[in-house]
mmCIF file of C-alpha atoms and ligand atoms in Angstrom:
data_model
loop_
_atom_site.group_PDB
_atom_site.id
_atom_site.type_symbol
_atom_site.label_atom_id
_atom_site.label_comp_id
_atom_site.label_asym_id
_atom_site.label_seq_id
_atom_site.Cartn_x
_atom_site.Cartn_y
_atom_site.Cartn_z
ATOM 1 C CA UNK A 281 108.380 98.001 129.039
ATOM 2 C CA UNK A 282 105.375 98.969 127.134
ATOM 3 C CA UNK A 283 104.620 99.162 123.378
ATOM 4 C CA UNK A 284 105.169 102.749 122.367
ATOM 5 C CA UNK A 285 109.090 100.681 122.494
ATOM 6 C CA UNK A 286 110.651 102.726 120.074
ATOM 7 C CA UNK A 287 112.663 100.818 118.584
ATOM 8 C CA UNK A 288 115.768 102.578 116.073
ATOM 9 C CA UNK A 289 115.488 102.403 111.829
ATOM 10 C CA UNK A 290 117.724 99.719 111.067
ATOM 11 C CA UNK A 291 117.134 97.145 113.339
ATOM 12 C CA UNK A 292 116.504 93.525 112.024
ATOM 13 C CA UNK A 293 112.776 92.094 111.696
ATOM 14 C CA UNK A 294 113.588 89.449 114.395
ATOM 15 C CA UNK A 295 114.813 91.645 116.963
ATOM 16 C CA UNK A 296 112.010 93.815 116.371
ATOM 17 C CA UNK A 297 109.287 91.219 116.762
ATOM 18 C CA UNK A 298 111.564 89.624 119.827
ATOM 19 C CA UNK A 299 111.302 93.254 121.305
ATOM 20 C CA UNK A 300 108.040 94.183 120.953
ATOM 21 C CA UNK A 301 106.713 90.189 122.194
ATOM 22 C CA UNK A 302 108.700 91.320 125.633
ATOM 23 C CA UNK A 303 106.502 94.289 125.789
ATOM 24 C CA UNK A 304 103.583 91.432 126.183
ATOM 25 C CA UNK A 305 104.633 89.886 129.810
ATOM 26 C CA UNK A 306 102.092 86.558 128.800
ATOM 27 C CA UNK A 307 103.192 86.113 125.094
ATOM 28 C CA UNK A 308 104.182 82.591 124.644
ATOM 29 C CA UNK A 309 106.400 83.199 121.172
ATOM 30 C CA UNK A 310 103.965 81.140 118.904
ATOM 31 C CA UNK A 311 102.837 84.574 117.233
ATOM 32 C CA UNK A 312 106.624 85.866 117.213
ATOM 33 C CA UNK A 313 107.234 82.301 115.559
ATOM 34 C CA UNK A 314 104.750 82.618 113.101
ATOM 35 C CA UNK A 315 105.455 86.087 111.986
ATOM 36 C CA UNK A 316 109.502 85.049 111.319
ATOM 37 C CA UNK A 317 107.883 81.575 109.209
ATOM 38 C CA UNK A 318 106.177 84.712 106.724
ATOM 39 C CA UNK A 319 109.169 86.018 107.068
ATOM 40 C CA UNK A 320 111.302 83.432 105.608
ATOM 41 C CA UNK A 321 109.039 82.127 103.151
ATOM 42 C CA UNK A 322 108.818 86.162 101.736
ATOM 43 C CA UNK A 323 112.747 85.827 101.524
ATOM 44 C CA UNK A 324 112.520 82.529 99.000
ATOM 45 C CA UNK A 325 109.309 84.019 97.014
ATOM 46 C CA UNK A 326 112.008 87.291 96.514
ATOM 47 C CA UNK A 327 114.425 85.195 95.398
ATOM 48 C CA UNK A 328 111.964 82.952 93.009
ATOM 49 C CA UNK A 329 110.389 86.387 91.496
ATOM 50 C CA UNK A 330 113.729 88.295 91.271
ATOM 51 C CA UNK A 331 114.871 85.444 88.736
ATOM 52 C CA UNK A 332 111.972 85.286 86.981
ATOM 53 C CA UNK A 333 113.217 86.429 84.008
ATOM 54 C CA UNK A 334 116.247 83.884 84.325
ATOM 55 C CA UNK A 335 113.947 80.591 85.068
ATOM 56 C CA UNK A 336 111.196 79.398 83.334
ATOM 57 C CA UNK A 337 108.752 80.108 86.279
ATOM 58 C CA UNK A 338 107.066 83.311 84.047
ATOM 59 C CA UNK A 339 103.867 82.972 82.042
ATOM 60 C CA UNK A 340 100.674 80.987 83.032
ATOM 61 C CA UNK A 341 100.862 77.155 84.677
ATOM 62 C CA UNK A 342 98.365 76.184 82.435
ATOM 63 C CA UNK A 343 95.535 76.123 85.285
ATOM 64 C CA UNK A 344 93.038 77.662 86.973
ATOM 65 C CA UNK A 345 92.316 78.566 90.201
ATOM 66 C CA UNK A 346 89.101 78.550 92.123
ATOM 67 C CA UNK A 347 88.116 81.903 91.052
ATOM 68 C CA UNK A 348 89.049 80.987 87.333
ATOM 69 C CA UNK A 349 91.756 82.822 87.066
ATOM 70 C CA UNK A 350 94.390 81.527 85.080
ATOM 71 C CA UNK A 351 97.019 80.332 87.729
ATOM 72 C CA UNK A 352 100.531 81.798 86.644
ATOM 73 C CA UNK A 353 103.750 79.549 88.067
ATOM 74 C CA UNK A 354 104.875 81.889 90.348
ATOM 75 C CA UNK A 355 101.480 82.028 91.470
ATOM 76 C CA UNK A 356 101.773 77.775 92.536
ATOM 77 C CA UNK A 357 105.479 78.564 93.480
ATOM 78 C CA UNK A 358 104.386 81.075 95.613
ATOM 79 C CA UNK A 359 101.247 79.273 97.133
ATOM 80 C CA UNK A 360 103.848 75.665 98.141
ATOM 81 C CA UNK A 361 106.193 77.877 99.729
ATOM 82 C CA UNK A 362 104.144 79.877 102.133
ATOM 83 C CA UNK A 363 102.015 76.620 102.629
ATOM 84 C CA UNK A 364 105.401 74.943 103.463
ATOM 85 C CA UNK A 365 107.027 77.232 105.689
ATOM 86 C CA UNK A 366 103.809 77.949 107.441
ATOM 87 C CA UNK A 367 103.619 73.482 107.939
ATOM 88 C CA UNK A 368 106.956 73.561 108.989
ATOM 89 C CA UNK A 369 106.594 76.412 111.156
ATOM 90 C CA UNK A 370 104.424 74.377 113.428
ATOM 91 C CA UNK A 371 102.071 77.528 114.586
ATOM 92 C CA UNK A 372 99.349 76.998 112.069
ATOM 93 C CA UNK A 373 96.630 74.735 112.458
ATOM 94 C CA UNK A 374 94.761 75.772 109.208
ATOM 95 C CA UNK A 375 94.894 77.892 106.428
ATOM 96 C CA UNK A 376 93.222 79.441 103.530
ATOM 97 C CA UNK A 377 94.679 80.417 100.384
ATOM 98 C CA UNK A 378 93.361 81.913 97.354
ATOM 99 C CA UNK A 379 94.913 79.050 95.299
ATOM 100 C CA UNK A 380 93.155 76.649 97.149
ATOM 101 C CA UNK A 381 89.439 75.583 96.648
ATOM 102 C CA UNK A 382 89.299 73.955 100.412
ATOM 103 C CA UNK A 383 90.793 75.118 103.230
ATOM 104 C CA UNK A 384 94.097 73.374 104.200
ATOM 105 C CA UNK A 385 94.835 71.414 107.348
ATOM 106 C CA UNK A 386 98.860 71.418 107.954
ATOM 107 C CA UNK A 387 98.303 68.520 110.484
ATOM 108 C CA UNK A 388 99.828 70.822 113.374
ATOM 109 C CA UNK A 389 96.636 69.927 115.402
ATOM 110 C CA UNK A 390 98.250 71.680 118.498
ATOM 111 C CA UNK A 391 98.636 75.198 116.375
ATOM 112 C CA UNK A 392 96.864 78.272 117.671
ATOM 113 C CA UNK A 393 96.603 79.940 114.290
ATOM 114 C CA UNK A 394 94.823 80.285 111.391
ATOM 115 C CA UNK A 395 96.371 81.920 108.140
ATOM 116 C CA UNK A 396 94.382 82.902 105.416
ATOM 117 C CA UNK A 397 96.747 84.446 102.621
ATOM 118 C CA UNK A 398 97.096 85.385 99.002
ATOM 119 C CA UNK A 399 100.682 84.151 98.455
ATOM 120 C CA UNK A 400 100.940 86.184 94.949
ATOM 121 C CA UNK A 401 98.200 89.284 94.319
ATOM 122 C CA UNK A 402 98.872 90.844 90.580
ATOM 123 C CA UNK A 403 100.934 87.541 89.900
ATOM 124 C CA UNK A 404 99.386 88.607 85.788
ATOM 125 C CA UNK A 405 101.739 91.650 86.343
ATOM 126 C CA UNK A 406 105.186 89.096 86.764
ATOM 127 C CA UNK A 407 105.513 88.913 83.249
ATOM 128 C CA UNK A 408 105.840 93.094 82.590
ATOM 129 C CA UNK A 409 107.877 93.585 85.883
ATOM 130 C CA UNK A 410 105.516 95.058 87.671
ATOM 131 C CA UNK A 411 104.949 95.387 91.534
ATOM 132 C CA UNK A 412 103.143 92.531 93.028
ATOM 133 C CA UNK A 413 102.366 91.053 96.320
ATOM 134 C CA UNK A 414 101.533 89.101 99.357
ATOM 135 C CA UNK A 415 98.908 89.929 101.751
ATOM 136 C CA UNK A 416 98.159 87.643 104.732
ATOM 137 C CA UNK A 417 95.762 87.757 107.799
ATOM 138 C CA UNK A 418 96.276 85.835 110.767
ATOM 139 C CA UNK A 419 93.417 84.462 113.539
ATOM 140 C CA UNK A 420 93.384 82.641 116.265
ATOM 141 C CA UNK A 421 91.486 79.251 116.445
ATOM 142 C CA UNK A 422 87.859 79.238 118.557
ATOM 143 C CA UNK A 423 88.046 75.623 118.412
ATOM 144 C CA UNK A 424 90.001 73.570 121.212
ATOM 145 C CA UNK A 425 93.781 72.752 119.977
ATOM 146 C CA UNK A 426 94.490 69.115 119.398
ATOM 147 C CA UNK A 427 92.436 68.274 116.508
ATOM 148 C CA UNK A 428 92.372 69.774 112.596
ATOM 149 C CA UNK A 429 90.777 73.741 112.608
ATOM 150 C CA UNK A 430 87.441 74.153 111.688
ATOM 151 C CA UNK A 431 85.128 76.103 109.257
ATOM 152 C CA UNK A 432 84.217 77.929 111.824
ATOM 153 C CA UNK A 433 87.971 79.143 112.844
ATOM 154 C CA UNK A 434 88.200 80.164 109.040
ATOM 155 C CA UNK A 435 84.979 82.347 108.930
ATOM 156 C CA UNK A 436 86.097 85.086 111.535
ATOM 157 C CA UNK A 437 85.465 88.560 111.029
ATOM 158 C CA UNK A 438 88.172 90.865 110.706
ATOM 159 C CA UNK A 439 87.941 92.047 113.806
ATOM 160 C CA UNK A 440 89.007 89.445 115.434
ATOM 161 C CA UNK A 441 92.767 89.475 113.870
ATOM 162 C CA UNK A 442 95.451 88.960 115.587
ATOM 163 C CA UNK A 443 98.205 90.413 112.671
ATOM 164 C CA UNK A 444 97.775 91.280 109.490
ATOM 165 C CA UNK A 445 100.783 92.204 106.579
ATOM 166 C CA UNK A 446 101.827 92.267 103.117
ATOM 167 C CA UNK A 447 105.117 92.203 101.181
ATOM 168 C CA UNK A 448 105.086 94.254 98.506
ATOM 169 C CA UNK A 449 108.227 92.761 95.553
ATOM 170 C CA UNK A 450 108.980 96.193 93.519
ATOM 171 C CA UNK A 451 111.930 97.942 93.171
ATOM 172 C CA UNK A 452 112.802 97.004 97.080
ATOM 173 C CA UNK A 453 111.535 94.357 98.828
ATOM 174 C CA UNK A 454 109.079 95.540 102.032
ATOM 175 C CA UNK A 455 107.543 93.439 104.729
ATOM 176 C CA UNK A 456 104.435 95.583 106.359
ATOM 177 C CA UNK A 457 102.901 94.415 109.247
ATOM 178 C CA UNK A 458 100.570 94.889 112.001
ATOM 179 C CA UNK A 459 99.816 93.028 114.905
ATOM 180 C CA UNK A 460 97.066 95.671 116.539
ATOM 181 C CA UNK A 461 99.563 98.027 118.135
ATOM 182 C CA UNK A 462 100.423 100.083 114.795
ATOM 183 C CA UNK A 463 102.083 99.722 111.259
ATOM 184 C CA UNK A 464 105.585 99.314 111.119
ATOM 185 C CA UNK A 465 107.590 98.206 107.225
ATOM 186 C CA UNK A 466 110.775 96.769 106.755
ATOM 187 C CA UNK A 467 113.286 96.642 103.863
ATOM 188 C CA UNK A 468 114.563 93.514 102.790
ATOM 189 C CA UNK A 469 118.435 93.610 101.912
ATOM 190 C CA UNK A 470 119.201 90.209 100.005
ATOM 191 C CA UNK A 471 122.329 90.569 100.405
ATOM 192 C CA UNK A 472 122.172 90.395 103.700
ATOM 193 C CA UNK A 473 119.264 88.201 103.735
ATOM 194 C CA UNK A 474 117.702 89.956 106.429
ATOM 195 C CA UNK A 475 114.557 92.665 106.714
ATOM 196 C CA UNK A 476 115.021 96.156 108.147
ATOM 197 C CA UNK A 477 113.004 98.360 110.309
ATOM 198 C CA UNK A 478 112.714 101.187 107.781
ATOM 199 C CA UNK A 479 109.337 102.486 108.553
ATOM 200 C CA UNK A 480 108.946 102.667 111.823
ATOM 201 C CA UNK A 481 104.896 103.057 113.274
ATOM 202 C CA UNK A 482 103.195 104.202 109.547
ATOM 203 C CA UNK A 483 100.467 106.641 109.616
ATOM 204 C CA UNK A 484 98.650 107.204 106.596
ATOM 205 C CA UNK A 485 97.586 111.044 105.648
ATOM 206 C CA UNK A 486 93.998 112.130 106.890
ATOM 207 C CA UNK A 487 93.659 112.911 103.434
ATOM 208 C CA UNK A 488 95.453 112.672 99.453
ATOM 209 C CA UNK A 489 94.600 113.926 96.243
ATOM 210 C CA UNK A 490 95.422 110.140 94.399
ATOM 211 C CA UNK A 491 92.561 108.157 93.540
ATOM 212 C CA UNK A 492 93.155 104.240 92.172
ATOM 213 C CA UNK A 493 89.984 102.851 90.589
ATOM 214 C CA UNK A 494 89.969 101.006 87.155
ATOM 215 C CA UNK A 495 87.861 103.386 84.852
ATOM 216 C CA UNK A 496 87.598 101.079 82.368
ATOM 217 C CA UNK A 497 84.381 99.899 84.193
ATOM 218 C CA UNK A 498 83.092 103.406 84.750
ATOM 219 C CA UNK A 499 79.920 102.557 82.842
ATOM 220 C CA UNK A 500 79.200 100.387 85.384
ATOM 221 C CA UNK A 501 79.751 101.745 88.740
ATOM 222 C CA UNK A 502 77.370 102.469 90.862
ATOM 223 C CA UNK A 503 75.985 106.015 91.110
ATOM 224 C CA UNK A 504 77.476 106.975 94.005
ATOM 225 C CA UNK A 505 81.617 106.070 92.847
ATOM 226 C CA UNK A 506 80.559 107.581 89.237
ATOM 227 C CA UNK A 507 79.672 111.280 91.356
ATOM 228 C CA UNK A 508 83.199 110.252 93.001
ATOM 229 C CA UNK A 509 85.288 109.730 90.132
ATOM 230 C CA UNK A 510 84.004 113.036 88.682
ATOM 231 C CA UNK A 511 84.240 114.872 92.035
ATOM 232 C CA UNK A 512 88.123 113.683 92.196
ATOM 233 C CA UNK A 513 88.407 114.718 88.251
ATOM 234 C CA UNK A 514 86.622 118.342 89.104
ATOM 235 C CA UNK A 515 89.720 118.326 91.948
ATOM 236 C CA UNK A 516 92.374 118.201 89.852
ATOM 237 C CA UNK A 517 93.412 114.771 91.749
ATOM 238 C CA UNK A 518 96.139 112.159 90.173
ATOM 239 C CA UNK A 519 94.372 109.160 89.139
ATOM 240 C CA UNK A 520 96.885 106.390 89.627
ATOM 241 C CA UNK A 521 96.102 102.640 89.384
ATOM 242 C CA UNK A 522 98.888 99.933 88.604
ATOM 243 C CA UNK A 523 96.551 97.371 88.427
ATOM 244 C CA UNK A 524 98.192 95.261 91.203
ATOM 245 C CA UNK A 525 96.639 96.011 94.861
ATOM 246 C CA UNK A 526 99.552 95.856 97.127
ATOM 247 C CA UNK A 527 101.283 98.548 95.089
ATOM 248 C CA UNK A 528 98.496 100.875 94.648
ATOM 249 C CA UNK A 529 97.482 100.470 98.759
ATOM 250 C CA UNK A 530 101.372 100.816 99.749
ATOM 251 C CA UNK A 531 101.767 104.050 97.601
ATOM 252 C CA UNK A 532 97.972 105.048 98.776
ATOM 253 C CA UNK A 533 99.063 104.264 102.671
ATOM 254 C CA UNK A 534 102.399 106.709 102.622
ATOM 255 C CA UNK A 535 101.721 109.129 100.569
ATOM 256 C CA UNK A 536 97.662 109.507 101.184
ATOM 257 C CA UNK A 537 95.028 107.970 98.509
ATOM 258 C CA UNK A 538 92.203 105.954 97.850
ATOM 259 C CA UNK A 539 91.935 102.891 96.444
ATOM 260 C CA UNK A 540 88.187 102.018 95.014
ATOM 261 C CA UNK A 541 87.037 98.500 93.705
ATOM 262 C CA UNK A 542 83.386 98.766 93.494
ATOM 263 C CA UNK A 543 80.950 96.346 92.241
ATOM 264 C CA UNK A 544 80.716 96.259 88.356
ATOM 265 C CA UNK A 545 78.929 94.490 85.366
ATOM 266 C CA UNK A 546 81.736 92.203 85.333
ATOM 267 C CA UNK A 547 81.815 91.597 89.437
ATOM 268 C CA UNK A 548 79.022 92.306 90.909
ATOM 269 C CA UNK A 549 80.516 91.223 94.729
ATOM 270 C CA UNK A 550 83.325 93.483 93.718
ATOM 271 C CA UNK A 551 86.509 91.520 92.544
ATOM 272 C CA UNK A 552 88.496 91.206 95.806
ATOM 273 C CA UNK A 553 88.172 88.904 98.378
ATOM 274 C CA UNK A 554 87.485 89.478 101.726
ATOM 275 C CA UNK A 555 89.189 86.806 103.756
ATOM 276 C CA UNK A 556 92.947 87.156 102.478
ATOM 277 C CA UNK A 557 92.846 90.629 100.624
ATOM 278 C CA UNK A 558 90.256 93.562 102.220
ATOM 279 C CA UNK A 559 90.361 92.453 105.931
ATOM 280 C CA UNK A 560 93.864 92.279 106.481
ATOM 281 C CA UNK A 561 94.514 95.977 104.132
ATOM 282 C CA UNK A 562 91.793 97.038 106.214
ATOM 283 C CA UNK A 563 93.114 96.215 109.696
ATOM 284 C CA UNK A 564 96.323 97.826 108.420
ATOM 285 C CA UNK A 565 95.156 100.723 107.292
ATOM 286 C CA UNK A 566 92.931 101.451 110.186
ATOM 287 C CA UNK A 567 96.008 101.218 112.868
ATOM 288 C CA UNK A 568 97.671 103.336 110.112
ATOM 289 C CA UNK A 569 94.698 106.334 111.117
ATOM 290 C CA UNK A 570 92.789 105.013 107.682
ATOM 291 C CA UNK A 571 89.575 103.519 106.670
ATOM 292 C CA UNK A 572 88.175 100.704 104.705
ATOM 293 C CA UNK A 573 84.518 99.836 103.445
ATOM 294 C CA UNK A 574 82.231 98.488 101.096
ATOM 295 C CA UNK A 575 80.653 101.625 100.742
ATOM 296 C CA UNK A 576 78.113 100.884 103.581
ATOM 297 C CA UNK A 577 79.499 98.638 105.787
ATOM 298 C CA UNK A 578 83.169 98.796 107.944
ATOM 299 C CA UNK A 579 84.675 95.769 105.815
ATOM 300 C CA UNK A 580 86.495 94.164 109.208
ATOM 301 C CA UNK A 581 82.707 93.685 110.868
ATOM 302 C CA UNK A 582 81.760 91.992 108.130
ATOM 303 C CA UNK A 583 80.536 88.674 108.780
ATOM 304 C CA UNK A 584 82.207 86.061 106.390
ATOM 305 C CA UNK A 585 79.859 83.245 104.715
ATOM 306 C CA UNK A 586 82.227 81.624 102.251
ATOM 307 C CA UNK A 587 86.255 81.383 102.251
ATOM 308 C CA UNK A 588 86.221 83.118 98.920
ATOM 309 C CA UNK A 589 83.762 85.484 99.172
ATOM 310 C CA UNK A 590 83.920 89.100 97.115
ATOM 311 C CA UNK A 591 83.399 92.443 98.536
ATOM 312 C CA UNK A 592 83.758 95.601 97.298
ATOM 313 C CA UNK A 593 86.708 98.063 98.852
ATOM 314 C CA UNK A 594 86.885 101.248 99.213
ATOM 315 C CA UNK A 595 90.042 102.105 101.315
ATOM 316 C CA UNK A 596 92.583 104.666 102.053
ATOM 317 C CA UNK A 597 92.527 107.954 103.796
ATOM 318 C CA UNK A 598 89.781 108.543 106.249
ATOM 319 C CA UNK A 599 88.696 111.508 104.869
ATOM 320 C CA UNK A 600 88.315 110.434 101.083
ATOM 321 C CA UNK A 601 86.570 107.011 102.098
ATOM 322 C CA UNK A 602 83.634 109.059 104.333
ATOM 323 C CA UNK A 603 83.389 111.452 101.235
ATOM 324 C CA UNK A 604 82.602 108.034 98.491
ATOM 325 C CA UNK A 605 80.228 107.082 101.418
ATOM 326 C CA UNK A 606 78.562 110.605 101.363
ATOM 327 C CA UNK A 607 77.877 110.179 97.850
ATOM 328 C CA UNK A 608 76.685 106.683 97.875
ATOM 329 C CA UNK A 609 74.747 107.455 100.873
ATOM 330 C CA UNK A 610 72.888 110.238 98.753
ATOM 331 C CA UNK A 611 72.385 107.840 96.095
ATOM 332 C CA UNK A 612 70.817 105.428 98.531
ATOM 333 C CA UNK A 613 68.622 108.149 99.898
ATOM 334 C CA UNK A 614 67.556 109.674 96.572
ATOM 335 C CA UNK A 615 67.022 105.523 95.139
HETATM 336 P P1 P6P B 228 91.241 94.905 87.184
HETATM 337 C C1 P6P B 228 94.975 91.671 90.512
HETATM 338 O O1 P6P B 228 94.321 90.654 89.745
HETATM 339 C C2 P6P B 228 93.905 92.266 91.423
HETATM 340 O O2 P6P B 228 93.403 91.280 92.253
HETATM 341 C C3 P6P B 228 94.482 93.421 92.217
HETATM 342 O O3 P6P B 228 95.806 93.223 92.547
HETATM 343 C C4 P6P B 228 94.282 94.602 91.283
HETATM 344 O O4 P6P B 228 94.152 95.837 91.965
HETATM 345 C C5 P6P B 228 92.972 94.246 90.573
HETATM 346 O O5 P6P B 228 92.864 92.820 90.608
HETATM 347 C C6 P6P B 228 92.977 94.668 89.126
HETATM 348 O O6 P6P B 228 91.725 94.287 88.589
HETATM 349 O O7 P6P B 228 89.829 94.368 87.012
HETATM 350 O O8 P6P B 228 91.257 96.411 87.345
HETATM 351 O O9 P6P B 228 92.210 94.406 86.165
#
């Protein structure tokens, strides 16, 4: 059995990732494991965000995070579940999570893994019923199993991923993952409880004529994604940003797009960060056929420093990415 296993639309997310771990004679499970512990802990977020409205889990938890942004509940809701299920789980050694200043050891010293995550990206959007997401990246440890992971197991480039998803909670629920052999989605059905293969092996368009960049900072873009903008304005091109990244990459990834957060006045690293939110997009989008950036550099060979480190992102379709690096390219070369 090999891994172009085709497997039907419909079938459930554990007997896809049981399938597809056959296709790997030496898999021991762990990464199966770990994949249906996401899983599960996407299934009680749903259920926490869905009532939202209902509970009194909207609005801001009266805290800040270590980027000093003001924590929303659903962001700490969010943030103790996947920690939880990913302790429980028994896979993960150590993780990293945007709502965490440290990284966190689970105390399973004999896990292979290391998870760094955004449990809720957009969480400010909650409150208006807008899309919003969770985007996770998973490594294997370099250190020797049988003690706590170290900084050094944290600080891998992308490259070196072993999976990488989202789930995306809009008007379905979708699970989109990758573990290096192409992009597959699946539907959630709550009332069923389970997730669906409903897109089987993604491939995002070459090209797209939908650019997401927040304009509002157009003053202060660098030269290069100003002569962009305009280009994609002089093109007739939809300009679409919702202002929450998992939407505006999911929409970007089927339909063809570009999604553009540069470095500004107000973030000069660019806002997003490249442990739990570029490298995994990126490693998705590339086994989609896509690309992903900072303008210069392929973001998944970049060479982390800090857990919470910004970069910018420029990512989408191949073909709209190499044209924002033409014109920064110029820029550099006229500078
Ligand atoms: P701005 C949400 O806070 C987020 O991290 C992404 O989901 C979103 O694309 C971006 O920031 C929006 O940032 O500066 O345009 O409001």
């Amino acid at each position: 059995m090999n891994d172009k296993l085709a497997l039907p639309v419909g079938t459930t997310l554990d007997r896809f990732i049981m399938r597809k771990q056959e296709a790997f004679p030496y898999a021991t499970g762990e990464l199966s494991q770990l994949l249906r512990d996401i899983a599960l802990a996407a299934k009680i977020v749903n259920r926490e965000i869905n009532r939202a409205g209902l509970l009194d889990v909207t609005g801001a938890y009266g805290q800040q995070n270590v980027q000093g942004e003001d924590q929303q509940k659903l962001d700490v809701i969010a943030n103790i579940r996947f920690i939880r299920a990913l302790r429980n789980g028994g896979e993960v050694c150590t993780i990293i999570s945007e709502e965490e200043d440290d990284i966190i050891q689970t105390g399973n010293i004999g896990g292979k893994y290391i998870v760094a995550i955004d449990p809720l990206d957009g969480s400010s959007n909650i409150d208006v019923n807008v899309s919003i997401g969770t985007i996770f990246s998973i490594y294997r440890r370099v250190s020797e199993q049988g003690a706590d992971g170290t900084m050094e197991d944290c600080l891998q480039k992308g490259v070196r991923q072993v999976a990488a998803g989202y789930v995306i909670y809009g008007s379905s629920t979708m699970m989109v993952y990758t573990t290096g052999h192409g992009v597959n989605g699946f539907t959630y059905d709550p009332s069923l409880g389970e997730f669906f293969l409903s897109h089987p092996n993604i491939t995002s368009p070459e090209t797209g004529s939908t650019y997401s960049i927040n304009e509002g900072s157009f003053n202060s873009f660098p030269e290069g994604v100003k002569q962009y903008v305009n280009y994609c304005k002089e093109s007739g091109y939809s300009a679409r940003y919702i202002g929450s990244l998992v939407a505006d990459f999911h929409r970007n990834l089927l339909k063809g797009g570009i999604y553009i957060y540069p470095a500004t006045a107000k973030a000069p690293n660019g806002k997003l960060r490249l442990m739990y939110e570029c490298n995994a997009l990126a490693f998705i989008v590339e086994q989609a056929g896509g690309k992903a950036t900072n303008g210069y550099q392929r973001i998944m060979e970049m060479q982390p420093t800090e857990l919470h480190q910004r970069c910018p992102l420029i990512i989408g379709s191949t073909e709209m990415v190499d044209k924002v690096e033409e014109y920064l390219k110029s820029e550099v070369e006229v500078g």
